[in-house]
Amino acid sequence: MSASVPGDYVIRSIHADEWPAVKELRLRALRDPVAHLAYLETYDDAAARPDSYWQKRAADAAEGASGARQIVAVGPGGRWLGTLTVLVEEAGAPDWAGCPVERRQGHVVGVFVRPEWRGSGLTGALFDAGVQWAWASGLEAVRLIVHPDNGRAQGFYRKAGFAPSGRTVPLAGVPGDHELEYVLER
C-alpha cells in the first residue's frame, strides 16, 4: 500500500528490511513526554533489545504480512515522520492482556507522530490507511486502548471515529491501573 496524501509526505506500509528505521522511530516515541501513558514498554527495555528483535518486528508487520501491518508517513529525504501498527486479533484467541477476543478485529498500537508534525493531518492520514488495511483484510472492527490520563490521544481517537466501548483493560504490573477501549465499527 502506498498513497500520496496532502502534505509533504507519503503514507505506506513498511518493508521488512527497514527494521533500522522501525527501531529508530520506536525509540524516539519512547522518549516522548507522554510515553509512560502511551506505551507498555520503556525506552531502556526497547533500547536493550537485539537487532534480531527489530528484524522480526519489522518482518511480522511489513507489506505482505497477514497478522499485522505497520504503516508509516515518509517525509522529505526519507525521514519517517509517524507510524501506527494494526495487529490482527482472531476470534476466540486471547488478546495481549489475556482477555478473550470476541470477533476478528484489528488492534491499533504504537501510534506516534513526531511533535513537529502533530496537527498537520498526518495522524489522520495514518489512521485512514490503517483502517483501510483492516477493512481490506476482512476485519469486523478496529479497536485501541488508551490511558484515562491521555486526553490528547482520546480527543484524536474520537475525532477519527472511534468511540469508547465502556470496557476497561487492566494493566499488568500496575495494580489498580487500567486503560480504556475505543472501537471503530465497520
Tab-separated table of C-alpha atoms in Angstrom:
chain	number	residue	atom	x	y	z
A	1	MET	CA	0.000	0.000	0.000
A	2	SER	CA	1.373	3.403	-0.931
A	3	ALA	CA	-0.605	6.558	-1.371
A	4	SER	CA	0.272	10.198	-1.689
A	5	VAL	CA	-1.664	12.432	0.643
A	6	PRO	CA	-1.900	16.177	1.023
A	7	GLY	CA	1.249	17.451	2.642
A	8	ASP	CA	4.889	16.761	2.118
A	9	TYR	CA	4.812	13.054	2.958
A	10	VAL	CA	3.751	9.657	1.637
A	11	ILE	CA	1.794	7.083	3.651
A	12	ARG	CA	2.817	3.474	3.037
A	13	SER	CA	3.415	0.064	4.598
A	14	ILE	CA	6.884	-0.734	5.854
A	15	HIS	CA	9.235	-3.267	4.240
A	16	ALA	CA	10.972	-5.965	6.262
A	17	ASP	CA	14.450	-4.592	5.513
A	18	GLU	CA	13.536	-1.237	7.063
A	19	TRP	CA	13.975	-2.548	10.602
A	20	PRO	CA	16.616	0.111	11.496
A	21	ALA	CA	14.016	2.839	10.810
A	22	VAL	CA	11.393	0.867	12.775
A	23	LYS	CA	13.806	0.783	15.710
A	24	GLU	CA	14.773	4.472	15.449
A	25	LEU	CA	11.192	5.724	15.360
A	26	ARG	CA	10.083	3.443	18.199
A	27	LEU	CA	12.957	4.614	20.402
A	28	ARG	CA	12.048	8.230	19.578
A	29	ALA	CA	8.422	7.517	20.514
A	30	LEU	CA	9.503	6.055	23.846
A	31	ARG	CA	11.224	9.369	24.677
A	32	ASP	CA	8.009	11.345	24.166
A	33	PRO	CA	6.819	13.162	27.325
A	34	VAL	CA	3.624	11.054	27.427
A	35	ALA	CA	5.319	7.735	26.564
A	36	HIS	CA	4.591	6.429	30.066
A	37	LEU	CA	0.871	6.790	29.277
A	38	ALA	CA	1.008	5.667	25.656
A	39	TYR	CA	3.255	2.601	25.550
A	40	LEU	CA	3.605	-0.593	27.533
A	41	GLU	CA	7.413	-0.646	27.362
A	42	THR	CA	10.157	1.721	28.412
A	43	TYR	CA	12.914	3.268	26.356
A	44	ASP	CA	15.564	1.335	28.314
A	45	ASP	CA	13.855	-2.008	27.682
A	46	ALA	CA	13.437	-1.307	23.954
A	47	ALA	CA	16.961	0.053	23.514
A	48	ALA	CA	18.400	-3.115	25.073
A	49	ARG	CA	16.702	-5.411	22.534
A	50	PRO	CA	18.996	-7.094	19.967
A	51	ASP	CA	18.799	-6.340	16.257
A	52	SER	CA	17.149	-9.736	15.718
A	53	TYR	CA	14.135	-8.487	17.710
A	54	TRP	CA	13.759	-5.422	15.458
A	55	GLN	CA	14.241	-7.519	12.312
A	56	LYS	CA	11.427	-9.879	13.368
A	57	ARG	CA	9.203	-6.998	14.458
A	58	ALA	CA	9.564	-5.358	11.037
A	59	ALA	CA	9.101	-8.607	9.090
A	60	ASP	CA	5.959	-9.517	11.049
A	61	ALA	CA	4.269	-6.186	10.219
A	62	ALA	CA	5.708	-5.471	6.759
A	63	GLU	CA	3.900	-5.326	3.448
A	64	GLY	CA	2.765	-8.857	2.642
A	65	ALA	CA	2.431	-9.987	6.276
A	66	SER	CA	-1.087	-11.051	7.235
A	67	GLY	CA	-1.063	-10.820	11.039
A	68	ALA	CA	-0.158	-7.150	11.334
A	69	ARG	CA	0.634	-4.084	9.277
A	70	GLN	CA	2.886	-1.182	10.252
A	71	ILE	CA	2.175	1.984	8.332
A	72	VAL	CA	4.496	4.972	8.175
A	73	ALA	CA	4.485	8.516	6.909
A	74	VAL	CA	7.688	9.183	4.999
A	75	GLY	CA	8.730	12.790	4.561
A	76	PRO	CA	11.418	14.713	2.736
A	77	GLY	CA	14.723	12.889	2.497
A	78	GLY	CA	13.090	9.605	3.509
A	79	ARG	CA	12.675	10.602	7.175
A	80	TRP	CA	9.925	8.679	8.947
A	81	LEU	CA	7.537	11.208	10.472
A	82	GLY	CA	4.975	8.961	12.117
A	83	THR	CA	3.662	5.441	12.386
A	84	LEU	CA	0.992	3.101	13.651
A	85	THR	CA	0.534	-0.653	13.573
A	86	VAL	CA	-2.654	-2.664	13.208
A	87	LEU	CA	-2.486	-6.134	14.799
A	88	VAL	CA	-4.969	-8.797	13.739
A	89	GLU	CA	-6.806	-10.374	16.682
A	90	GLU	CA	-8.594	-13.634	15.893
A	91	ALA	CA	-11.973	-14.513	17.421
A	92	GLY	CA	-11.610	-16.967	20.281
A	93	ALA	CA	-7.949	-16.229	20.919
A	94	PRO	CA	-6.751	-14.274	23.943
A	95	ASP	CA	-5.613	-10.698	23.364
A	96	TRP	CA	-2.350	-9.261	24.750
A	97	ALA	CA	-3.969	-8.838	28.182
A	98	GLY	CA	-5.327	-12.414	28.253
A	99	CYS	CA	-8.924	-11.372	27.596
A	100	PRO	CA	-10.889	-13.416	25.023
A	101	VAL	CA	-11.341	-11.813	21.598
A	102	GLU	CA	-14.989	-11.980	20.533
A	103	ARG	CA	-14.599	-11.298	16.800
A	104	ARG	CA	-11.899	-10.979	14.168
A	105	GLN	CA	-10.689	-7.421	14.647
A	106	GLY	CA	-7.781	-5.045	14.323
A	107	HIS	CA	-5.967	-3.561	17.281
A	108	VAL	CA	-4.148	-0.271	16.678
A	109	VAL	CA	-0.887	0.021	18.626
A	110	GLY	CA	2.326	2.001	18.521
A	111	VAL	CA	0.820	5.282	17.355
A	112	PHE	CA	3.430	8.026	17.157
A	113	VAL	CA	3.892	11.241	15.180
A	114	ARG	CA	6.959	13.418	15.597
A	115	PRO	CA	5.972	16.542	17.561
A	116	GLU	CA	6.702	18.942	14.708
A	117	TRP	CA	4.160	17.085	12.511
A	118	ARG	CA	1.328	16.932	15.031
A	119	GLY	CA	-1.707	18.907	13.924
A	120	SER	CA	-0.708	18.635	10.246
A	121	GLY	CA	-3.253	15.977	9.294
A	122	LEU	CA	-0.579	13.289	9.247
A	123	THR	CA	-2.073	11.313	12.161
A	124	GLY	CA	-5.436	11.224	10.411
A	125	ALA	CA	-3.791	10.010	7.209
A	126	LEU	CA	-2.034	7.216	9.137
A	127	PHE	CA	-5.327	6.167	10.748
A	128	ASP	CA	-7.145	6.267	7.407
A	129	ALA	CA	-4.517	3.938	5.901
A	130	GLY	CA	-4.592	1.600	8.916
A	131	VAL	CA	-8.372	1.340	8.918
A	132	GLN	CA	-8.412	0.871	5.135
A	133	TRP	CA	-5.974	-2.050	5.523
A	134	ALA	CA	-8.133	-3.537	8.309
A	135	TRP	CA	-11.282	-3.412	6.175
A	136	ALA	CA	-9.440	-4.829	3.136
A	137	SER	CA	-8.235	-7.659	5.394
A	138	GLY	CA	-11.819	-8.552	6.305
A	139	LEU	CA	-11.668	-7.374	9.911
A	140	GLU	CA	-15.018	-6.682	11.591
A	141	ALA	CA	-13.906	-3.787	13.799
A	142	VAL	CA	-10.793	-1.885	14.831
A	143	ARG	CA	-10.015	-1.145	18.455
A	144	LEU	CA	-7.359	0.518	20.527
A	145	ILE	CA	-6.725	1.144	24.166
A	146	VAL	CA	-5.785	4.429	25.748
A	147	HIS	CA	-4.840	5.501	29.250
A	148	PRO	CA	-7.549	7.587	31.003
A	149	ASP	CA	-4.978	10.356	31.603
A	150	ASN	CA	-4.006	10.614	27.907
A	151	GLY	CA	-6.555	13.242	26.930
A	152	ARG	CA	-4.708	14.304	23.766
A	153	ALA	CA	-4.944	10.781	22.348
A	154	GLN	CA	-8.557	10.299	23.436
A	155	GLY	CA	-9.558	13.501	21.663
A	156	PHE	CA	-7.918	12.411	18.439
A	157	TYR	CA	-9.401	8.905	18.572
A	158	ARG	CA	-12.908	10.337	18.948
A	159	LYS	CA	-12.255	12.690	16.024
A	160	ALA	CA	-11.117	9.677	13.953
A	161	GLY	CA	-14.457	7.942	14.595
A	162	PHE	CA	-13.507	5.654	17.481
A	163	ALA	CA	-15.979	5.516	20.373
A	164	PRO	CA	-15.485	4.340	23.963
A	165	SER	CA	-16.806	0.783	24.307
A	166	GLY	CA	-17.189	1.049	28.085
A	167	ARG	CA	-14.672	-1.766	28.534
A	168	THR	CA	-11.572	-1.277	30.668
A	169	VAL	CA	-8.379	-3.309	30.384
A	170	PRO	CA	-6.214	-3.828	33.484
A	171	LEU	CA	-2.517	-3.024	33.156
A	172	ALA	CA	-0.273	-5.895	34.200
A	173	GLY	CA	2.179	-4.996	36.911
A	174	VAL	CA	0.363	-1.768	37.803
A	175	PRO	CA	-2.223	-2.634	40.483
A	176	GLY	CA	-5.408	-0.621	40.116
A	177	ASP	CA	-4.378	0.981	36.816
A	178	HIS	CA	-6.284	0.368	33.606
A	179	GLU	CA	-6.821	1.605	30.075
A	180	LEU	CA	-9.992	2.375	28.141
A	181	GLU	CA	-11.022	0.553	24.987
A	182	TYR	CA	-12.180	2.582	21.960
A	183	VAL	CA	-13.762	0.858	18.952
A	184	LEU	CA	-14.471	1.731	15.331
A	185	GLU	CA	-17.174	-0.495	13.861
A	186	ARG	CA	-17.048	-1.490	10.218
